[in-house]
mmCIF file of C-alpha atoms in Angstrom:
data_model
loop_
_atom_site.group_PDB
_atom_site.id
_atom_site.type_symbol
_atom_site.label_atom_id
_atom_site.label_comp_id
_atom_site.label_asym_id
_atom_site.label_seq_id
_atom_site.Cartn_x
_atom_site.Cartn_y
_atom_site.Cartn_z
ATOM 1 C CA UNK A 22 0.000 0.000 0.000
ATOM 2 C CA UNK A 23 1.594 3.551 -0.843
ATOM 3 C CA UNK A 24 1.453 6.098 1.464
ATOM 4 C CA UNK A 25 -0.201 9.699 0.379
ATOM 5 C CA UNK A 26 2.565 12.365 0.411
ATOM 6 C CA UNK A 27 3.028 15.955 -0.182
ATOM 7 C CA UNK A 28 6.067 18.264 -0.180
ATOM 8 C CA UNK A 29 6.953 20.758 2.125
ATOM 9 C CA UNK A 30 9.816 23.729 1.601
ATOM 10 C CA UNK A 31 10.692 25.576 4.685
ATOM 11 C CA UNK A 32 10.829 28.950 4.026
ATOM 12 C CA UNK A 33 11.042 32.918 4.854
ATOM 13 C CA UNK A 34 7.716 34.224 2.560
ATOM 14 C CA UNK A 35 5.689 31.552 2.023
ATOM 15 C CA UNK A 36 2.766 33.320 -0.408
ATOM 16 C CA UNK A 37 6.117 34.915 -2.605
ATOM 17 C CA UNK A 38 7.788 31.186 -2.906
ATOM 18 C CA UNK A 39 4.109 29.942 -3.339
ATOM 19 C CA UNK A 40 2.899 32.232 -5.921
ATOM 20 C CA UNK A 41 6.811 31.277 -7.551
ATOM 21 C CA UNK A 42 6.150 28.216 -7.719
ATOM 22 C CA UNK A 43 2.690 28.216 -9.157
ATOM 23 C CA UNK A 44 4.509 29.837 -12.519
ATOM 24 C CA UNK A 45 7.293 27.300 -12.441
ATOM 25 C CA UNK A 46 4.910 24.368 -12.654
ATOM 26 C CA UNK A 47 1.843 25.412 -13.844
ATOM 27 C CA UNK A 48 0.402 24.943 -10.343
ATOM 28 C CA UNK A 49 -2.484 27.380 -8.784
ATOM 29 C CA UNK A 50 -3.339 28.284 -4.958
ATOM 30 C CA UNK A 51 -5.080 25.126 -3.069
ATOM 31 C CA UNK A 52 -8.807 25.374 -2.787
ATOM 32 C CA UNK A 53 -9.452 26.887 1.048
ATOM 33 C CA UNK A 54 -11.094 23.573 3.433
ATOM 34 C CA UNK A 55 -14.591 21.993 2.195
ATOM 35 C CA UNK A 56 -16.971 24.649 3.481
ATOM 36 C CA UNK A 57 -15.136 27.632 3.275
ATOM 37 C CA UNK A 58 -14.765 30.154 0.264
ATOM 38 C CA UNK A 59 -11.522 31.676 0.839
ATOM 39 C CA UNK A 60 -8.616 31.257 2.938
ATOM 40 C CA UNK A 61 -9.444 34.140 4.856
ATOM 41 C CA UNK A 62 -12.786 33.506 6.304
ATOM 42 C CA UNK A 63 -11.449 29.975 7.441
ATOM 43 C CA UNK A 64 -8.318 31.808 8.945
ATOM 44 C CA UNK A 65 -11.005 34.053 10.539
ATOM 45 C CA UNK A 66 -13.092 31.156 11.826
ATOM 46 C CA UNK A 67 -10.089 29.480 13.274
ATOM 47 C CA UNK A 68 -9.168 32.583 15.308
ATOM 48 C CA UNK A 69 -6.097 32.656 13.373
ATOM 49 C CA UNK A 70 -4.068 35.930 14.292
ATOM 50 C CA UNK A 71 -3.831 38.301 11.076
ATOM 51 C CA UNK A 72 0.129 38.355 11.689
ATOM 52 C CA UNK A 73 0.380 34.443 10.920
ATOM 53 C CA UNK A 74 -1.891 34.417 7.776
ATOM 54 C CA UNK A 75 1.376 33.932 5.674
ATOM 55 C CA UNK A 76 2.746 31.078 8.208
ATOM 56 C CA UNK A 77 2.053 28.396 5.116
ATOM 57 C CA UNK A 78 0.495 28.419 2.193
ATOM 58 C CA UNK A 79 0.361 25.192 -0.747
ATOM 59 C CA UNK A 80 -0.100 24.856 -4.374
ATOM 60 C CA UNK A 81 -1.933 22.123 -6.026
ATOM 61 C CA UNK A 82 -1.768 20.495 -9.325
ATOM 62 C CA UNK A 83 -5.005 22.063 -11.371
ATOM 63 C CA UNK A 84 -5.772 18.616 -12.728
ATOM 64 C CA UNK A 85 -5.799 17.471 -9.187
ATOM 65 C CA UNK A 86 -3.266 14.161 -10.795
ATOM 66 C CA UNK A 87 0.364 15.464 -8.763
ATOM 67 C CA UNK A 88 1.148 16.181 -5.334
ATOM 68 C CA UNK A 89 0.239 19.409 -3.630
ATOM 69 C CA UNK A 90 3.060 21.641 -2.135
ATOM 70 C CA UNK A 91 3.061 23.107 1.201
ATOM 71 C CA UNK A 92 5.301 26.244 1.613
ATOM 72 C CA UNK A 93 5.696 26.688 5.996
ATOM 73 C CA UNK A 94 7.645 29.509 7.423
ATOM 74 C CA UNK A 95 10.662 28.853 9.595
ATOM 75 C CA UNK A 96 12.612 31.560 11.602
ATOM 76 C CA UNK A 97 16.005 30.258 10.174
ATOM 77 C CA UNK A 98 17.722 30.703 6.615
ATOM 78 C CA UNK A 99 18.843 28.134 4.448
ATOM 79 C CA UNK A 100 22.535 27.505 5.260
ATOM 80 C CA UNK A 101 23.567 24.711 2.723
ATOM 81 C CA UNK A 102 22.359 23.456 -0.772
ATOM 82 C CA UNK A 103 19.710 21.651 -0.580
ATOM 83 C CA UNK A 104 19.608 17.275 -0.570
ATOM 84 C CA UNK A 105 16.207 17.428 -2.416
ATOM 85 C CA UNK A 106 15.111 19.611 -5.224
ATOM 86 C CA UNK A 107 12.854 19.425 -8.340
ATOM 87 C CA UNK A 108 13.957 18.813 -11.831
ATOM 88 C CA UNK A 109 11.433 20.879 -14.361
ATOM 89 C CA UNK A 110 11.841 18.429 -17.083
ATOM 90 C CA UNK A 111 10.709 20.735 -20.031
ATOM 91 C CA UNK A 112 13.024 19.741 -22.952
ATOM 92 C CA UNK A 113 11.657 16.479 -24.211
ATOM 93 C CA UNK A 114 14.346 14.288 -23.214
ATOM 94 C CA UNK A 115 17.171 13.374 -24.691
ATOM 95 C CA UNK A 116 16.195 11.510 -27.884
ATOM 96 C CA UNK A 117 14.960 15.282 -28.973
ATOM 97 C CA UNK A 118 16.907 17.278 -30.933
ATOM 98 C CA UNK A 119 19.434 19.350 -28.791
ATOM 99 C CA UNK A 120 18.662 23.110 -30.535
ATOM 100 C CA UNK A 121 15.076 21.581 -29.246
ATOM 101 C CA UNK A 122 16.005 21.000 -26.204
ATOM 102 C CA UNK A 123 18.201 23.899 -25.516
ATOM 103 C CA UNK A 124 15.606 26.173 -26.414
ATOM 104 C CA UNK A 125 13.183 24.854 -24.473
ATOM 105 C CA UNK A 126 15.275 25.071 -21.387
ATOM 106 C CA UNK A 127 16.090 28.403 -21.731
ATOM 107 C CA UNK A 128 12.593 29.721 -22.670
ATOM 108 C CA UNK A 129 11.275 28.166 -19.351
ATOM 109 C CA UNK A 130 14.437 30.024 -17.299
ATOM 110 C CA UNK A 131 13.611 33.192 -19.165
ATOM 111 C CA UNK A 132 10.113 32.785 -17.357
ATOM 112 C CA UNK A 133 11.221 31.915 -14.456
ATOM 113 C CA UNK A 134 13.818 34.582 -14.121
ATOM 114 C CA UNK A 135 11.221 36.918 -14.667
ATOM 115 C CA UNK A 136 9.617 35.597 -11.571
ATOM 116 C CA UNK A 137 12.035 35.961 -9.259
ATOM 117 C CA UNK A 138 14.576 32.769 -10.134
ATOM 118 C CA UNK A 139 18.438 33.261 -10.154
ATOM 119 C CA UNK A 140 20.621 31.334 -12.643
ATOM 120 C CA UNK A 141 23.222 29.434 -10.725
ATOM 121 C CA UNK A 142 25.254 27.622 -13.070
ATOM 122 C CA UNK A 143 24.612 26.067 -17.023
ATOM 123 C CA UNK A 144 25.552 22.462 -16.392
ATOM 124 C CA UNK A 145 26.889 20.531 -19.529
ATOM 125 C CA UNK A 146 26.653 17.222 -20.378
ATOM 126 C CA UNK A 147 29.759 15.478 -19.726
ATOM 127 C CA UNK A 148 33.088 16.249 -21.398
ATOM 128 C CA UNK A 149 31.409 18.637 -23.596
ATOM 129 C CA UNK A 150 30.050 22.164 -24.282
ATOM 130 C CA UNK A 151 26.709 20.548 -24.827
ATOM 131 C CA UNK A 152 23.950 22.209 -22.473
ATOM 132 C CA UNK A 153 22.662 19.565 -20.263
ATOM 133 C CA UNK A 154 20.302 21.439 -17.891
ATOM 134 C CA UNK A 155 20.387 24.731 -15.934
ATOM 135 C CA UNK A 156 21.316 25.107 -12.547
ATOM 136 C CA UNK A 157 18.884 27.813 -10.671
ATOM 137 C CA UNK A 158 17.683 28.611 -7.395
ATOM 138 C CA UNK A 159 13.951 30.267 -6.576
ATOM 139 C CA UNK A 160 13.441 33.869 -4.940
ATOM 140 C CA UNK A 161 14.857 32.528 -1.596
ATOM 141 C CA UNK A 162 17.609 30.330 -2.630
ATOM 142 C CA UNK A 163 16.051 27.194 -2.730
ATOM 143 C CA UNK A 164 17.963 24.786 -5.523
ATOM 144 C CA UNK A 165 16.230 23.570 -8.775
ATOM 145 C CA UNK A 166 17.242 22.339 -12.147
ATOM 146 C CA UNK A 167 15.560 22.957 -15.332
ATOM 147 C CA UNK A 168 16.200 19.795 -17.285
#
């Protein structure tokens, strides 16, 4: 039997890496609890404090198929690269045609860029000149690869 999972990524701003995050993968803002039209009036009805609305927020896969992500705020900053990250796998693979594939990777880092992603490093495929994937990290720092 599998276990039901979601991600978490600790962070600073939580509804700035969210609303990230929703470009990056197509993603939108989870639907508020069953009963409830927006966040807010369930915040409200939970006796939330205003000053901890952005405490978490998660994204969800419009087609409901892949796992949600939860974004939590944590007091501390990241201090090393990260073990985990996600790969946005938007060139096709390698049995495309490598002008395909380049393109493709760097028309999705020009969008992300755009929203707030830093270009770490262009990573080449090995012993050659060839791009591979890029190397980038979201508005707080957090490590991805756009494959």
């Amino acid at each position: 039997m599998t276990t039901r999972w979601t991600l978490t990524i600790d962070c600073a701003d939580p509804t700035l890496v969210a609303r990230f995050w929703c470009t990056a993968l197509g993603y939108t803002e989870s639907d508020p609890p069953t009963g409830w039209d927006t966040w807010e009036d369930w915040l409200n009805a939970m006796n939330v404090p205003e000053d901890e609305w952005n405490d978490g927020a998660s994204i969800s896969d419009p087609n409901g198929v892949l796992p949600s992500i939860s974004f939590l705020k944590v007091p501390e900053p990241r201090a090393v690269k990260n073990r985990l990250h996600l790969d946005l796998q938007v060139a096709g693979g390698r049995a495309e045609p490598q002008h395909l594939r380049e393109q493709r990777i760097r028309t999705k880092a020009d969008t992300l860029i755009t929203a707030g992603a830093t270009l770490v490093r262009e990573v080449p495929m090995d012993d050659s000149t060839t791009l591979d994937h890029l190397w980038m990290q979201d508005p707080e720092g957090n490590d991805f690869c756009v494959v």
